Tab-separated table of C-alpha atoms in Angstrom:
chain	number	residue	atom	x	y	z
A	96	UNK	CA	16.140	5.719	-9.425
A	97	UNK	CA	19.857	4.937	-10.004
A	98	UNK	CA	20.683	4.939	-6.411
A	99	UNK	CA	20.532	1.588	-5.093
A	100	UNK	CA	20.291	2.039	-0.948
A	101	UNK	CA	17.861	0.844	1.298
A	102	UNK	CA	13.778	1.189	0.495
A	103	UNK	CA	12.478	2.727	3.273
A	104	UNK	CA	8.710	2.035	3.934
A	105	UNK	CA	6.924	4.283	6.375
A	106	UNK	CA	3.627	3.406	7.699
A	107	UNK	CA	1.378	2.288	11.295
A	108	UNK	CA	2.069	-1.070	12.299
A	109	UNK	CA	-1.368	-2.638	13.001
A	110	UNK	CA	-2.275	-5.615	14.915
A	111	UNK	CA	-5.199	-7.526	12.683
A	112	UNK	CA	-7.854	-9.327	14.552
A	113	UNK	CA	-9.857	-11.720	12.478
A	114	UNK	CA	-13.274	-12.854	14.112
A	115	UNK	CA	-15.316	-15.351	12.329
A	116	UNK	CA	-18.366	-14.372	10.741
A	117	UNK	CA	-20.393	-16.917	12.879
A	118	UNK	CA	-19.141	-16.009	16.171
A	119	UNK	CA	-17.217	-19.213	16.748
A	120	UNK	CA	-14.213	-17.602	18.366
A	121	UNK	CA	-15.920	-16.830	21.257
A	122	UNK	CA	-16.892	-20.667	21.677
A	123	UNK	CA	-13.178	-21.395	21.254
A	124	UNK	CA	-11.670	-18.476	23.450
A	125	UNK	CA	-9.539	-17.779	20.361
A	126	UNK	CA	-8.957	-14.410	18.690
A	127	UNK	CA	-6.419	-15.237	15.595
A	128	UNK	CA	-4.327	-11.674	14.393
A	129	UNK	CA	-1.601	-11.387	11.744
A	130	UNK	CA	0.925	-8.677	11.970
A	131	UNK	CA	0.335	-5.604	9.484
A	132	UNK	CA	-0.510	-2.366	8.035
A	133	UNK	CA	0.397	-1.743	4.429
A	134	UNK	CA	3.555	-0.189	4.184
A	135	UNK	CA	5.182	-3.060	6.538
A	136	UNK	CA	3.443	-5.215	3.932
A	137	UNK	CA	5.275	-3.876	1.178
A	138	UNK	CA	8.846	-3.974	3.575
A	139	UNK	CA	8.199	-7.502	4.106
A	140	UNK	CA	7.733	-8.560	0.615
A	141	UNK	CA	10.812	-6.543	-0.688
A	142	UNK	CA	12.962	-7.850	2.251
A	143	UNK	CA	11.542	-11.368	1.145
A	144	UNK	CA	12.741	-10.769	-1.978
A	145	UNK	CA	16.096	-9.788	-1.175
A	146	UNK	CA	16.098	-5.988	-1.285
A	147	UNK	CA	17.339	-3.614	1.289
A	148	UNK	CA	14.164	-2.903	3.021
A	149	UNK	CA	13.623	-0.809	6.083
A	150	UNK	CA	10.799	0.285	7.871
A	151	UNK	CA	9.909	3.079	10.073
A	152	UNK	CA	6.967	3.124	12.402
A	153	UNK	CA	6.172	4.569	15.835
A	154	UNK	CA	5.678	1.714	18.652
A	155	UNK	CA	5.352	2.500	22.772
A	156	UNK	CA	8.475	1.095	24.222
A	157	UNK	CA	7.572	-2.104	25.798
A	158	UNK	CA	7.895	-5.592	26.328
A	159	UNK	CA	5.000	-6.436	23.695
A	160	UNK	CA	6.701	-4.195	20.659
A	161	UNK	CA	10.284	-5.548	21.712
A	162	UNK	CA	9.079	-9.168	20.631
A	163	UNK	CA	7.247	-7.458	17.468
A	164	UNK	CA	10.876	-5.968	16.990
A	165	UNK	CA	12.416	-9.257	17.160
A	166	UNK	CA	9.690	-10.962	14.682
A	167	UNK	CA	10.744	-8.029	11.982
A	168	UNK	CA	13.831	-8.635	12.354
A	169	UNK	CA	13.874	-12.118	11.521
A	170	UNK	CA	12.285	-11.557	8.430
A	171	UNK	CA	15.098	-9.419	7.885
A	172	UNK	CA	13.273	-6.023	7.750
A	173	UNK	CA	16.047	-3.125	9.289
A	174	UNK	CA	14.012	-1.510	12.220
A	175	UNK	CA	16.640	0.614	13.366
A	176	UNK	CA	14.137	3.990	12.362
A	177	UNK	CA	11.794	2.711	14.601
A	178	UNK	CA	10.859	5.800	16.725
A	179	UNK	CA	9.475	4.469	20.557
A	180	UNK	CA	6.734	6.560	22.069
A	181	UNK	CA	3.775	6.871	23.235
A	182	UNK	CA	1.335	4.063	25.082
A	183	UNK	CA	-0.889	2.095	22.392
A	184	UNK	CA	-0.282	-0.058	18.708
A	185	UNK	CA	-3.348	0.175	16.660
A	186	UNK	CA	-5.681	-2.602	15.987
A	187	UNK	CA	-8.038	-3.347	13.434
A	188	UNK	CA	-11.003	-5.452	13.750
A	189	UNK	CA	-11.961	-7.319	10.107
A	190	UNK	CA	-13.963	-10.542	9.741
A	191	UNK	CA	-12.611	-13.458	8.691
A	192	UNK	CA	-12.824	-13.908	4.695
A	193	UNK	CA	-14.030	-9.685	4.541
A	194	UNK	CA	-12.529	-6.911	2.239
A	195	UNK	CA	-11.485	-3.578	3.994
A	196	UNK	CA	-14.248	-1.970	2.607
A	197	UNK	CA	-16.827	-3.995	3.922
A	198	UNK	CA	-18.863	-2.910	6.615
A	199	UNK	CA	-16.977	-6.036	8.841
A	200	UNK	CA	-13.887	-3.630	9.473
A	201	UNK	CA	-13.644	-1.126	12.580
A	202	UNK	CA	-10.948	0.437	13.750
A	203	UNK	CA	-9.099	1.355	17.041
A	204	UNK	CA	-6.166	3.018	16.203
A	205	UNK	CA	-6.960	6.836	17.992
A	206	UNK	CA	-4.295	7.864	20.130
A	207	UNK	CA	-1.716	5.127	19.314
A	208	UNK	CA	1.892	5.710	19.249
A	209	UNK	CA	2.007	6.606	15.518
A	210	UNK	CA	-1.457	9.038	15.464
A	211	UNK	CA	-0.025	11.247	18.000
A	212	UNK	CA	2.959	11.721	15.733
A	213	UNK	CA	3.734	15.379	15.227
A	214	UNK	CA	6.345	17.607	13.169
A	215	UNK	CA	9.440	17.862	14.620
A	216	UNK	CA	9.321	14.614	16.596
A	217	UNK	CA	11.410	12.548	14.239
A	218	UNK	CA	15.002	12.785	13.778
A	219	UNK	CA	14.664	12.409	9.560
A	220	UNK	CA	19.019	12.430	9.140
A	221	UNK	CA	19.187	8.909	10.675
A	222	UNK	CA	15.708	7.812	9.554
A	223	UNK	CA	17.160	8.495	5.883
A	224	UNK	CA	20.119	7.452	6.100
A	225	UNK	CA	21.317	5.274	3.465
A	226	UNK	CA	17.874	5.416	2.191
A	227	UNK	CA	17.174	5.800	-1.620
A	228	UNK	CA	13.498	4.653	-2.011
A	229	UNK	CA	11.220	6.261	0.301
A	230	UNK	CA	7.062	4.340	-0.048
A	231	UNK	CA	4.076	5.196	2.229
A	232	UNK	CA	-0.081	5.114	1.447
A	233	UNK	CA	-2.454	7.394	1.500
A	234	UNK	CA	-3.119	5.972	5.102
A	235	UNK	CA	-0.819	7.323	6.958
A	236	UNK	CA	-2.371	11.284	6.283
A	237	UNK	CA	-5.783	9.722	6.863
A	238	UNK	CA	-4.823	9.306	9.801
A	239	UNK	CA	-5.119	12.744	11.983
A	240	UNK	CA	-4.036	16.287	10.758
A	241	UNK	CA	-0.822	16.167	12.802
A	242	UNK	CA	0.107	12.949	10.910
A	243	UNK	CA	-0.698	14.078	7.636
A	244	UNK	CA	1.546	17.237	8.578
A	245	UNK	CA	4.443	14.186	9.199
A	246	UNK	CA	4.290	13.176	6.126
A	247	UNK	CA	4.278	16.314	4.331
A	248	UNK	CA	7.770	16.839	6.360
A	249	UNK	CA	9.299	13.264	5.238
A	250	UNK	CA	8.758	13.862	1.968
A	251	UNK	CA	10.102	17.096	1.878
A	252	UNK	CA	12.860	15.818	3.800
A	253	UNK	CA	13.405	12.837	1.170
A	254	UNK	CA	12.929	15.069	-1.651
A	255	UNK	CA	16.119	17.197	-0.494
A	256	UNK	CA	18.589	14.077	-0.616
A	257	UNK	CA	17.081	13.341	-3.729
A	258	UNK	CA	15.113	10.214	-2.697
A	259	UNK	CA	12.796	8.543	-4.734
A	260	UNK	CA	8.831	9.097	-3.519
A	261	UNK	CA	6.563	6.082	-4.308
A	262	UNK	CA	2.808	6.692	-2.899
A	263	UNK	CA	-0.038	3.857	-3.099
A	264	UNK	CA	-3.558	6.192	-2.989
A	265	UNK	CA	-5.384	3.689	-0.562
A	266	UNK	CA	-8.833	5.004	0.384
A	267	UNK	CA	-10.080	4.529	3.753
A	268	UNK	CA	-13.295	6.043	4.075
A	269	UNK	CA	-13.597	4.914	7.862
A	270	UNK	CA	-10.807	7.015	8.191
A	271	UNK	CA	-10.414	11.072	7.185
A	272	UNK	CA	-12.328	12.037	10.274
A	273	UNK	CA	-10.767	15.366	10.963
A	274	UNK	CA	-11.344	18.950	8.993
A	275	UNK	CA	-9.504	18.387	5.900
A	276	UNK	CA	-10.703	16.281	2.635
A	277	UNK	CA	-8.755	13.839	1.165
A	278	UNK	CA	-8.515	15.799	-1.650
A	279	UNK	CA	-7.061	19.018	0.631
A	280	UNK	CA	-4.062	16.595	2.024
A	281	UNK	CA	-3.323	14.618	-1.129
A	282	UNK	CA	-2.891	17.379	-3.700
A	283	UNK	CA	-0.647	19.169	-1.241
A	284	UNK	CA	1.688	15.674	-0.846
A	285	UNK	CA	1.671	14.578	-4.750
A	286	UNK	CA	4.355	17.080	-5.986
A	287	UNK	CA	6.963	15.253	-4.137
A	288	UNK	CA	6.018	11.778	-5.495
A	289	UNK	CA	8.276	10.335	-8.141
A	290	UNK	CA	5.235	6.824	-8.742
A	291	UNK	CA	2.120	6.716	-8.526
A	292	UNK	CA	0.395	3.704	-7.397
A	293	UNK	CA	-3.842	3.520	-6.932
A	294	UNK	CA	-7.209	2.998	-8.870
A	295	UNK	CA	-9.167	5.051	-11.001
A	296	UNK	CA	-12.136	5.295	-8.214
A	297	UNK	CA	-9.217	6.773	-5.687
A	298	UNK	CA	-7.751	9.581	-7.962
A	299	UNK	CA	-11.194	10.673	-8.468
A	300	UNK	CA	-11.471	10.973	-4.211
A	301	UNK	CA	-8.349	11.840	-3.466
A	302	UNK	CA	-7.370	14.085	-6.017
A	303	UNK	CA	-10.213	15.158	-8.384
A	304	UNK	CA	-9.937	13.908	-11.276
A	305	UNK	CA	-13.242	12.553	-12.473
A	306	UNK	CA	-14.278	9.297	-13.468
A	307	UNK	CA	-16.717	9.236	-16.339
A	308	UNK	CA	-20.109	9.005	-15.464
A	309	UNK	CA	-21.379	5.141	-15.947
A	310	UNK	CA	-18.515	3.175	-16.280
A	311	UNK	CA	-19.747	0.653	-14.637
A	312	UNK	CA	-22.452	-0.302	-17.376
A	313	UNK	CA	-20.245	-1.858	-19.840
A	314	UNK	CA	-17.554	-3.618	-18.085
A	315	UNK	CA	-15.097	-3.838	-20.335
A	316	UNK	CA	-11.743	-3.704	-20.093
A	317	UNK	CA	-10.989	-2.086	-23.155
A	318	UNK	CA	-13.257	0.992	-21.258
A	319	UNK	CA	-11.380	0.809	-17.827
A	320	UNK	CA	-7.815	0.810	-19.889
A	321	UNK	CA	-8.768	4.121	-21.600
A	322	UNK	CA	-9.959	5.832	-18.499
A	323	UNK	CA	-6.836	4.515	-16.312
A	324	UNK	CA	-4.573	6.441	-19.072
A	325	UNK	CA	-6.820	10.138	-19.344
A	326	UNK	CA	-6.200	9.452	-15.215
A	327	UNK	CA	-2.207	8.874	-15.640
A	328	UNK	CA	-1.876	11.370	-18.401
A	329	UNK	CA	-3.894	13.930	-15.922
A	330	UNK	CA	-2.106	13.078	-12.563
A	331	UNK	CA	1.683	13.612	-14.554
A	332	UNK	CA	0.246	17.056	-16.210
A	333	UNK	CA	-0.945	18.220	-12.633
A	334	UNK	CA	2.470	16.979	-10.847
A	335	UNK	CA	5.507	17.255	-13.174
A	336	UNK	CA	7.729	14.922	-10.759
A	337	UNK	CA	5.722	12.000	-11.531
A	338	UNK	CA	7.276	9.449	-13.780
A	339	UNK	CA	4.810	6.924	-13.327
A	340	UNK	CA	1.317	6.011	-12.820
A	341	UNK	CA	-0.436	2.138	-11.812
A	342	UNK	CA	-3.790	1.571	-11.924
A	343	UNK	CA	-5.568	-1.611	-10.693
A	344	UNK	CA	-8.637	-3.265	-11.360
A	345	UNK	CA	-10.198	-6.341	-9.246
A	346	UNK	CA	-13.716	-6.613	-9.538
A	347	UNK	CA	-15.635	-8.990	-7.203
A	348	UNK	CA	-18.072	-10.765	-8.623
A	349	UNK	CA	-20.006	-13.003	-6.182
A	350	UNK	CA	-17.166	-15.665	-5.764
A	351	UNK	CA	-15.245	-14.753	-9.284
A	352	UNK	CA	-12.780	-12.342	-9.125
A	353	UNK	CA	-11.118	-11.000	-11.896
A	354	UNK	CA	-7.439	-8.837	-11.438
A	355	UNK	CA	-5.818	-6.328	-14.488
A	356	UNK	CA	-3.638	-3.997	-14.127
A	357	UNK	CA	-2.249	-1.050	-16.101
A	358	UNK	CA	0.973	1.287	-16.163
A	359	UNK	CA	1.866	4.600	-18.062
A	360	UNK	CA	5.221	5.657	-18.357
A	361	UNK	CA	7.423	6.993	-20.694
A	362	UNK	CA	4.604	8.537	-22.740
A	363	UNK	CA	3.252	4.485	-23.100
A	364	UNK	CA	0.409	2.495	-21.160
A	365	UNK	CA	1.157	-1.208	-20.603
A	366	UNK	CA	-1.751	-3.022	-19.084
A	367	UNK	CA	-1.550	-6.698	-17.913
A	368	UNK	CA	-2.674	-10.170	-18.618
A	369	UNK	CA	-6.314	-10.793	-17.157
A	370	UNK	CA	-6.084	-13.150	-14.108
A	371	UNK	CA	-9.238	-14.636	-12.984
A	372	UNK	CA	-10.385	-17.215	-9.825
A	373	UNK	CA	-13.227	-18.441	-8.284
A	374	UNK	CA	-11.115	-19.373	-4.970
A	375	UNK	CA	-9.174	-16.741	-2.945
A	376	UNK	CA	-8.008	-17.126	0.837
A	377	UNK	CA	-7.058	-13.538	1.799
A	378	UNK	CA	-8.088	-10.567	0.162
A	379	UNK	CA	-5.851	-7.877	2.359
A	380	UNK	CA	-2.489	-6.637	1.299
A	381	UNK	CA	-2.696	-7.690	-2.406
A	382	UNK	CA	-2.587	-3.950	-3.087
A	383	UNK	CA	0.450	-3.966	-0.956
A	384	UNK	CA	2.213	-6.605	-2.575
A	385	UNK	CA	1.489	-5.210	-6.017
A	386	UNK	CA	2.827	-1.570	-4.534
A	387	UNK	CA	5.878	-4.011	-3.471
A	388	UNK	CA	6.114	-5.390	-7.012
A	389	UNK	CA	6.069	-2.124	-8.483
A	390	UNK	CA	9.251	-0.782	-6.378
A	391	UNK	CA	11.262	-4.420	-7.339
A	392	UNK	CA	10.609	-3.916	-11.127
A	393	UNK	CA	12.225	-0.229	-10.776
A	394	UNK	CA	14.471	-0.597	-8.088
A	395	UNK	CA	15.904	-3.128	-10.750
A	396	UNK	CA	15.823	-1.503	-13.233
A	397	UNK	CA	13.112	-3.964	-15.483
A	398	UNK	CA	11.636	-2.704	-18.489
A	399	UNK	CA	8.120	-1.356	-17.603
A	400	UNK	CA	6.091	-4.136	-19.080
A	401	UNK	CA	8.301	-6.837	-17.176
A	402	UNK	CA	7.740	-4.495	-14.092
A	403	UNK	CA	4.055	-4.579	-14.602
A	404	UNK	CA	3.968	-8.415	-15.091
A	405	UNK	CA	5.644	-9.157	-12.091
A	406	UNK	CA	3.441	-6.529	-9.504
A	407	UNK	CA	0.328	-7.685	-10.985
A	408	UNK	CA	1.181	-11.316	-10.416
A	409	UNK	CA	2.620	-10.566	-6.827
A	410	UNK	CA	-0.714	-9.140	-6.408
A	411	UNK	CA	-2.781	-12.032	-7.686
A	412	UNK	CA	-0.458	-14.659	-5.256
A	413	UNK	CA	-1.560	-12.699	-2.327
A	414	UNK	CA	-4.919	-13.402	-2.644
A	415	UNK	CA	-4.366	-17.451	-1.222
A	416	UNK	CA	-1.857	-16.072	1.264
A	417	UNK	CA	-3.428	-16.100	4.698
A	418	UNK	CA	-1.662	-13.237	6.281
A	419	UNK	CA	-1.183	-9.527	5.691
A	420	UNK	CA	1.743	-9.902	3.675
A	421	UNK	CA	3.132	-12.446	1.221
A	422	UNK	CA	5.135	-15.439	1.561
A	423	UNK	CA	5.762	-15.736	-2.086
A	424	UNK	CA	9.411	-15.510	-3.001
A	425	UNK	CA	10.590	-13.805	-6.558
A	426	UNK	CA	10.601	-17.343	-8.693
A	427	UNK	CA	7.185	-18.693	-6.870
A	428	UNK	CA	5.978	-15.076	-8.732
A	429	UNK	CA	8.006	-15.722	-11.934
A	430	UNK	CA	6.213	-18.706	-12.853
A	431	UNK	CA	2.781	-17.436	-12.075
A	432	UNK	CA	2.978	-14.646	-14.686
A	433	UNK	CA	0.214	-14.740	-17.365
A	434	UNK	CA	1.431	-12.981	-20.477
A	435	UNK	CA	-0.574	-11.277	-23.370
């Protein structure tokens, strides 16, 4: 992590569409969309913050991604590995106010430009270049075989100029439609990852390592601290590259919400203040930003507890951010933090 180049976040580009729950949009002939997906959520916020970010996607070459070119670029996010092809950007449909796990979210993102990616297609010496810091999601090999197959080639491409992996295990179960598990792709992409960013719920999917039974039942956090470090002890045992493993924890309680976090590294686990709120505006990409937070703290070289303080409230600020990514800058974070 002592190279300091560019952060290079590889991901789908996805155009949100947020209906109302009530159906008013179609009284007002207006369809309101933010411009996402979760690794350009994580560029934006590190380019917002000052860091080298770039961001590689696939896009069709046309008039409509030229102007979503131009918008990146103003938030000074480096699109130069951009690859052009194909004939479609995925969408996502996702109600107004809804989490993406609820039942509210559909997706139309078969056949766009980035899930017909396939091995071979991308020219990885200039998409690295100058790149030190390479992030993508779980996500991206939900996708389709032939993209999880893409990402097993980046990151053995990154791994041979030494670049450091990050990997946030989102789970998507509307995606992982083809003949492999989550658990078949996930295990075979984990060796090359360097952090380790997810829930306790997710490394139990994604790469088998169990959740006790119950842990629901007592709620504490005391409980859900113990089982995120037998996860991160597990997860560095299984894959020797790993330096470091985050675990979150928002639970959603009516209209409460309450947001923890934990890290292990170095042999330690540092967990987080609690943060708690009965408001929030936007529940997507707070995972992102904490993912973002994460690669700020060690990209600059922060002691892990500061690192943790600063993701988790990242995290927390998204939530009354309405858009995919954050609009928070470094200090707005700074002064949010909650301390033990």
């Amino acid at each position: 992590m002592d190279n300091k180049g560019a952060i290079l976040s590889f991901g789908e580009l996805l155009l949100r569409i947020t209906p109302d729950a009530d159906g008013q949009w179609l009284q007002n002939n207006n369809l309101p969309f933010f411009v996402g997906g979760a690794e350009l959520n994580v560029a934006t916020a590190l380019a917002l913050w000052g860091l080298p970010s770039k961001y590689f996607t696939a896009l069709p070459d046309n008039g409509l991604s030229a102007q979503i070119i131009t918008y990146l670029q103003q938030k000074n996010i480096d699109t130069t590995p951009v690859l052009f092809s194909g004939d479609k950007i995925g969408l996502y449909f996702l109600t107004k106010g809804k989490d993406l796990k609820n039942d509210a979210l559909i997706y139309d993102r078969a056949h766009s430009a980035f899930a017909n990616l396939q091995p071979g297609m991308i020219d990885w010496d200039n998409v690295l270049e100058g790149v030190s810091w390479f992030n993508f999601s779980a996500i991206c090999p939900a996708i389709s075989n032939n993209v999880a197959e893409v990402c097993k080639e980046a990151l053995q491409e990154a791994s041979k100029r030494n670049i450091t992996i990050s990997v946030d295990l989102n789970y998507r179960s509307k995606l992982w439609k083809y003949d492999k598990t989550p658990q078949e792709v996930m295990t075979e992409l984990l060796p090359y990852c360097d952090i380790v960013m997810g829930n306790i719920w997710a490394a139990e999917t994604m790469l088998g390592i169990e959740v006790v039974p119950d842990i629901h039942e007592s709620g504490q956090q005391s409980i859900y601290l113990k089982e995120a470090l037998n996860t991160s002890q597990k997860i560095m045992a299984l894959y020797p590259k790993c330096k470091a493993v985050a675990n979150t924890f928002r639970f959603d309680a009516k209209s409460d919400i309450t947001y923890y976090s934990a890290l292990y590294t170095g042999d330690k686990l540092y967990h987080s203040a609690q943060y708690e709120t009965s408001h929030i505006v936007d529940k997507v990409g707070s995972g992102d930003c904490f993912m973002a937070g994460l690669i700020y703290g060690f990209y600059n070289d922060w002691a892990p507890a500061e690192t943790l303080a600063f993701a988790t409230a990242s995290a927390f600020q998204k939530l009354f951010v309405e858009s995919d990514a954050t609009n928070k800058t470094v200090d707005q974070i700074k002064k949010t933090i909650i301390y033990e």
